[in-house]
Amino acid sequence: MAHVYDLPGHLIRRLHQISVSAFAGEANAAGLDLTPVQFAALSMLNDHPDIDQATLAGLIAYDRVTLGGVVNRLAARGLIERKVSATDRRARQLRLTDAGAALLKNALPVIDRIQETILKDLNAQERDSLLGLLRKMTAESNAMSRAPLRPAPERPSEHPPQE
């Protein structure tokens, strides 16, 4: 029988616990009222303004219903705004407010410190190997997830290429 401490699932769960703990500790120490999922949502809205909640959920591989609570909390704090979509009156487009953009900008150095904390016991080659393997595992197993990662749909260019 396999020893629990050698099971990949157990080790991944433990590493997730450690990652969340490192995030909470560094964020709290910096005075940031932010969770990992909130950071991911703000980051994606920075990169993809005016997307709907379903698209945001796909971009961060998060359950759409659960993300609704995250979006509500971010909106209540004035970090994002919602507006009715011009193409689908039932959908709401999301975008960062100035306060959301400022929080995200202030959070970035903290996020960098968190990554250093998580990876502190690995040398550069080990970090590269770990990150490469994690990317491969998550990409190859994406379809197994209850909330798979879905890339943003291509947006038509506002300025078509000139010939």
PDB file of C-alpha atoms in Angstrom:
ATOM      1  CA  MET A   1       0.000   0.000   0.000  1.00  0.00           C
ATOM      2  CA  ALA A   2       1.284   3.499  -0.873  1.00  0.00           C
ATOM      3  CA  HIS A   3       2.346   5.716   1.973  1.00  0.00           C
ATOM      4  CA  VAL A   4       0.127   8.813   2.036  1.00  0.00           C
ATOM      5  CA  TYR A   5       3.122  11.157   2.171  1.00  0.00           C
ATOM      6  CA  ASP A   6       4.322   9.823  -1.178  1.00  0.00           C
ATOM      7  CA  LEU A   7       1.005  10.207  -3.010  1.00  0.00           C
ATOM      8  CA  PRO A   8       0.991  13.015  -5.600  1.00  0.00           C
ATOM      9  CA  GLY A   9      -2.536  14.082  -4.671  1.00  0.00           C
ATOM     10  CA  HIS A  10      -1.609  14.440  -1.010  1.00  0.00           C
ATOM     11  CA  LEU A  11       1.542  16.396  -1.842  1.00  0.00           C
ATOM     12  CA  ILE A  12      -0.338  18.703  -4.234  1.00  0.00           C
ATOM     13  CA  ARG A  13      -3.028  19.327  -1.584  1.00  0.00           C
ATOM     14  CA  ARG A  14      -0.358  20.154   0.993  1.00  0.00           C
ATOM     15  CA  LEU A  15       1.468  22.468  -1.398  1.00  0.00           C
ATOM     16  CA  HIS A  16      -1.831  24.238  -2.084  1.00  0.00           C
ATOM     17  CA  GLN A  17      -2.316  24.724   1.670  1.00  0.00           C
ATOM     18  CA  ILE A  18       1.180  26.146   1.948  1.00  0.00           C
ATOM     19  CA  SER A  19       0.629  28.427  -1.053  1.00  0.00           C
ATOM     20  CA  VAL A  20      -2.637  29.821   0.347  1.00  0.00           C
ATOM     21  CA  SER A  21      -1.028  30.319   3.753  1.00  0.00           C
ATOM     22  CA  ALA A  22       1.936  32.159   2.204  1.00  0.00           C
ATOM     23  CA  PHE A  23      -0.473  34.342   0.206  1.00  0.00           C
ATOM     24  CA  ALA A  24      -2.557  35.204   3.272  1.00  0.00           C
ATOM     25  CA  GLY A  25       0.493  35.943   5.409  1.00  0.00           C
ATOM     26  CA  GLU A  26       2.220  38.213   2.905  1.00  0.00           C
ATOM     27  CA  ALA A  27      -1.011  39.947   1.841  1.00  0.00           C
ATOM     28  CA  ASN A  28      -2.052  40.609   5.443  1.00  0.00           C
ATOM     29  CA  ALA A  29       1.430  41.869   6.352  1.00  0.00           C
ATOM     30  CA  ALA A  30       1.240  44.303   3.420  1.00  0.00           C
ATOM     31  CA  GLY A  31      -2.237  45.471   4.430  1.00  0.00           C
ATOM     32  CA  LEU A  32      -3.845  43.973   1.327  1.00  0.00           C
ATOM     33  CA  ASP A  33      -7.383  42.681   1.736  1.00  0.00           C
ATOM     34  CA  LEU A  34      -7.106  40.207  -1.120  1.00  0.00           C
ATOM     35  CA  THR A  35      -7.460  36.464  -1.699  1.00  0.00           C
ATOM     36  CA  PRO A  36      -5.698  34.434  -4.395  1.00  0.00           C
ATOM     37  CA  VAL A  37      -8.918  34.139  -6.404  1.00  0.00           C
ATOM     38  CA  GLN A  38      -9.615  37.872  -6.104  1.00  0.00           C
ATOM     39  CA  PHE A  39      -6.093  38.593  -7.321  1.00  0.00           C
ATOM     40  CA  ALA A  40      -6.570  36.242 -10.284  1.00  0.00           C
ATOM     41  CA  ALA A  41      -9.892  37.912 -11.151  1.00  0.00           C
ATOM     42  CA  LEU A  42      -8.440  41.427 -10.948  1.00  0.00           C
ATOM     43  CA  SER A  43      -5.430  40.372 -13.035  1.00  0.00           C
ATOM     44  CA  MET A  44      -7.612  38.901 -15.773  1.00  0.00           C
ATOM     45  CA  LEU A  45      -9.904  41.931 -15.809  1.00  0.00           C
ATOM     46  CA  ASN A  46      -6.836  44.109 -16.177  1.00  0.00           C
ATOM     47  CA  ASP A  47      -5.766  42.064 -19.203  1.00  0.00           C
ATOM     48  CA  HIS A  48      -9.286  41.475 -20.584  1.00  0.00           C
ATOM     49  CA  PRO A  49     -11.584  44.412 -19.745  1.00  0.00           C
ATOM     50  CA  ASP A  50     -15.298  44.142 -20.485  1.00  0.00           C
ATOM     51  CA  ILE A  51     -15.556  40.359 -20.369  1.00  0.00           C
ATOM     52  CA  ASP A  52     -18.540  38.644 -18.801  1.00  0.00           C
ATOM     53  CA  GLN A  53     -18.508  36.559 -15.647  1.00  0.00           C
ATOM     54  CA  ALA A  54     -18.575  33.227 -17.511  1.00  0.00           C
ATOM     55  CA  THR A  55     -15.514  34.214 -19.536  1.00  0.00           C
ATOM     56  CA  LEU A  56     -13.736  35.393 -16.386  1.00  0.00           C
ATOM     57  CA  ALA A  57     -14.517  32.065 -14.688  1.00  0.00           C
ATOM     58  CA  GLY A  58     -12.995  30.212 -17.632  1.00  0.00           C
ATOM     59  CA  LEU A  59      -9.886  32.393 -17.662  1.00  0.00           C
ATOM     60  CA  ILE A  60      -9.094  31.634 -14.025  1.00  0.00           C
ATOM     61  CA  ALA A  61     -10.465  28.054 -14.042  1.00  0.00           C
ATOM     62  CA  TYR A  62     -13.043  28.796 -11.360  1.00  0.00           C
ATOM     63  CA  ASP A  63     -16.625  27.641 -10.945  1.00  0.00           C
ATOM     64  CA  ARG A  64     -19.002  30.247 -12.433  1.00  0.00           C
ATOM     65  CA  VAL A  65     -21.486  30.148  -9.563  1.00  0.00           C
ATOM     66  CA  THR A  66     -18.808  30.442  -6.886  1.00  0.00           C
ATOM     67  CA  LEU A  67     -17.155  33.234  -8.851  1.00  0.00           C
ATOM     68  CA  GLY A  68     -20.424  35.153  -8.578  1.00  0.00           C
ATOM     69  CA  GLY A  69     -19.744  35.713  -4.882  1.00  0.00           C
ATOM     70  CA  VAL A  70     -16.197  36.835  -5.610  1.00  0.00           C
ATOM     71  CA  VAL A  71     -17.453  39.304  -8.240  1.00  0.00           C
ATOM     72  CA  ASN A  72     -20.127  40.603  -5.849  1.00  0.00           C
ATOM     73  CA  ARG A  73     -17.519  41.234  -3.125  1.00  0.00           C
ATOM     74  CA  LEU A  74     -15.142  42.979  -5.536  1.00  0.00           C
ATOM     75  CA  ALA A  75     -17.990  45.152  -6.852  1.00  0.00           C
ATOM     76  CA  ALA A  76     -19.164  45.991  -3.316  1.00  0.00           C
ATOM     77  CA  ARG A  77     -15.636  47.160  -2.504  1.00  0.00           C
ATOM     78  CA  GLY A  78     -15.617  49.384  -5.597  1.00  0.00           C
ATOM     79  CA  LEU A  79     -12.794  47.406  -7.256  1.00  0.00           C
ATOM     80  CA  ILE A  80     -14.757  46.357 -10.338  1.00  0.00           C
ATOM     81  CA  GLU A  81     -17.802  47.665 -12.114  1.00  0.00           C
ATOM     82  CA  ARG A  82     -20.514  45.836 -14.018  1.00  0.00           C
ATOM     83  CA  LYS A  83     -22.462  47.133 -16.967  1.00  0.00           C
ATOM     84  CA  VAL A  84     -25.073  45.562 -19.191  1.00  0.00           C
ATOM     85  CA  SER A  85     -23.577  44.065 -22.331  1.00  0.00           C
ATOM     86  CA  ALA A  86     -24.437  45.867 -25.544  1.00  0.00           C
ATOM     87  CA  THR A  87     -24.765  42.519 -27.342  1.00  0.00           C
ATOM     88  CA  ASP A  88     -26.591  40.473 -24.667  1.00  0.00           C
ATOM     89  CA  ARG A  89     -28.869  42.341 -22.260  1.00  0.00           C
ATOM     90  CA  ARG A  90     -28.728  39.390 -19.826  1.00  0.00           C
ATOM     91  CA  ALA A  91     -24.934  39.501 -19.541  1.00  0.00           C
ATOM     92  CA  ARG A  92     -22.881  41.916 -17.467  1.00  0.00           C
ATOM     93  CA  GLN A  93     -19.496  43.110 -18.618  1.00  0.00           C
ATOM     94  CA  LEU A  94     -16.853  43.483 -15.926  1.00  0.00           C
ATOM     95  CA  ARG A  95     -13.964  45.900 -15.732  1.00  0.00           C
ATOM     96  CA  LEU A  96     -11.561  47.262 -13.141  1.00  0.00           C
ATOM     97  CA  THR A  97     -12.303  50.591 -11.525  1.00  0.00           C
ATOM     98  CA  ASP A  98      -9.475  53.018 -10.808  1.00  0.00           C
ATOM     99  CA  ALA A  99      -9.456  51.671  -7.243  1.00  0.00           C
ATOM    100  CA  GLY A 100      -9.197  48.098  -8.555  1.00  0.00           C
ATOM    101  CA  ALA A 101      -6.334  49.012 -10.873  1.00  0.00           C
ATOM    102  CA  ALA A 102      -4.522  50.760  -8.006  1.00  0.00           C
ATOM    103  CA  LEU A 103      -4.968  47.781  -5.684  1.00  0.00           C
ATOM    104  CA  LEU A 104      -3.681  45.448  -8.384  1.00  0.00           C
ATOM    105  CA  LYS A 105      -0.629  47.659  -8.990  1.00  0.00           C
ATOM    106  CA  ASN A 106       0.117  47.757  -5.241  1.00  0.00           C
ATOM    107  CA  ALA A 107      -0.356  43.992  -4.982  1.00  0.00           C
ATOM    108  CA  LEU A 108       2.129  43.013  -7.694  1.00  0.00           C
ATOM    109  CA  PRO A 109       5.311  43.353  -5.575  1.00  0.00           C
ATOM    110  CA  VAL A 110       3.586  41.399  -2.806  1.00  0.00           C
ATOM    111  CA  ILE A 111       2.616  38.669  -5.272  1.00  0.00           C
ATOM    112  CA  ASP A 112       6.255  38.454  -6.372  1.00  0.00           C
ATOM    113  CA  ARG A 113       7.326  38.035  -2.723  1.00  0.00           C
ATOM    114  CA  ILE A 114       4.737  35.296  -2.255  1.00  0.00           C
ATOM    115  CA  GLN A 115       6.161  33.356  -5.201  1.00  0.00           C
ATOM    116  CA  GLU A 116       9.640  33.708  -3.728  1.00  0.00           C
ATOM    117  CA  THR A 117       8.360  32.426  -0.377  1.00  0.00           C
ATOM    118  CA  ILE A 118       6.722  29.410  -2.001  1.00  0.00           C
ATOM    119  CA  LEU A 119       9.792  28.546  -4.090  1.00  0.00           C
ATOM    120  CA  LYS A 120      12.494  29.594  -1.599  1.00  0.00           C
ATOM    121  CA  ASP A 121      13.881  26.093  -1.068  1.00  0.00           C
ATOM    122  CA  LEU A 122      14.450  25.430  -4.778  1.00  0.00           C
ATOM    123  CA  ASN A 123      17.363  26.564  -6.918  1.00  0.00           C
ATOM    124  CA  ALA A 124      16.741  28.166 -10.333  1.00  0.00           C
ATOM    125  CA  GLN A 125      16.885  24.867 -12.236  1.00  0.00           C
ATOM    126  CA  GLU A 126      14.521  23.168  -9.776  1.00  0.00           C
ATOM    127  CA  ARG A 127      12.100  26.103 -10.022  1.00  0.00           C
ATOM    128  CA  ASP A 128      12.097  25.893 -13.810  1.00  0.00           C
ATOM    129  CA  SER A 129      11.565  22.119 -13.663  1.00  0.00           C
ATOM    130  CA  LEU A 130       8.746  22.365 -11.127  1.00  0.00           C
ATOM    131  CA  LEU A 131       6.945  25.117 -13.023  1.00  0.00           C
ATOM    132  CA  GLY A 132       7.347  23.279 -16.320  1.00  0.00           C
ATOM    133  CA  LEU A 133       5.949  20.080 -14.846  1.00  0.00           C
ATOM    134  CA  LEU A 134       3.051  21.917 -13.175  1.00  0.00           C
ATOM    135  CA  ARG A 135       2.189  23.655 -16.461  1.00  0.00           C
ATOM    136  CA  LYS A 136       2.312  20.338 -18.297  1.00  0.00           C
ATOM    137  CA  MET A 137       0.175  18.541 -15.723  1.00  0.00           C
ATOM    138  CA  THR A 138      -2.479  21.254 -15.575  1.00  0.00           C
ATOM    139  CA  ALA A 139      -2.616  21.634 -19.360  1.00  0.00           C
ATOM    140  CA  GLU A 140      -2.801  17.904 -20.049  1.00  0.00           C
ATOM    141  CA  SER A 141      -5.412  17.298 -17.328  1.00  0.00           C
ATOM    142  CA  ASN A 142      -7.479  20.460 -17.899  1.00  0.00           C
ATOM    143  CA  ALA A 143     -10.475  18.521 -19.237  1.00  0.00           C
ATOM    144  CA  MET A 144     -10.682  16.524 -15.994  1.00  0.00           C
ATOM    145  CA  SER A 145     -11.370  19.672 -13.966  1.00  0.00           C
ATOM    146  CA  ARG A 146     -14.867  20.633 -12.842  1.00  0.00           C
ATOM    147  CA  ALA A 147     -13.839  24.195 -13.743  1.00  0.00           C
ATOM    148  CA  PRO A 148     -11.464  23.899 -16.707  1.00  0.00           C
ATOM    149  CA  LEU A 149      -9.291  26.745 -17.886  1.00  0.00           C
ATOM    150  CA  ARG A 150     -10.775  28.315 -21.014  1.00  0.00           C
ATOM    151  CA  PRO A 151      -8.786  30.928 -22.954  1.00  0.00           C
ATOM    152  CA  ALA A 152     -10.478  34.196 -23.813  1.00  0.00           C
ATOM    153  CA  PRO A 153     -12.170  34.289 -27.198  1.00  0.00           C
ATOM    154  CA  GLU A 154     -10.386  36.289 -29.850  1.00  0.00           C
ATOM    155  CA  ARG A 155     -11.672  39.828 -30.068  1.00  0.00           C
ATOM    156  CA  PRO A 156     -11.930  41.505 -33.428  1.00  0.00           C
ATOM    157  CA  SER A 157      -9.218  44.078 -33.842  1.00  0.00           C
ATOM    158  CA  GLU A 158     -10.353  47.681 -33.609  1.00  0.00           C
ATOM    159  CA  HIS A 159      -7.726  48.541 -36.174  1.00  0.00           C
ATOM    160  CA  PRO A 160      -7.585  45.987 -38.981  1.00  0.00           C
ATOM    161  CA  PRO A 161      -4.122  45.397 -40.400  1.00  0.00           C
ATOM    162  CA  GLN A 162      -3.273  47.598 -43.327  1.00  0.00           C
ATOM    163  CA  GLU A 163      -1.916  46.066 -46.506  1.00  0.00           C
TER     164      GLU A 163
END
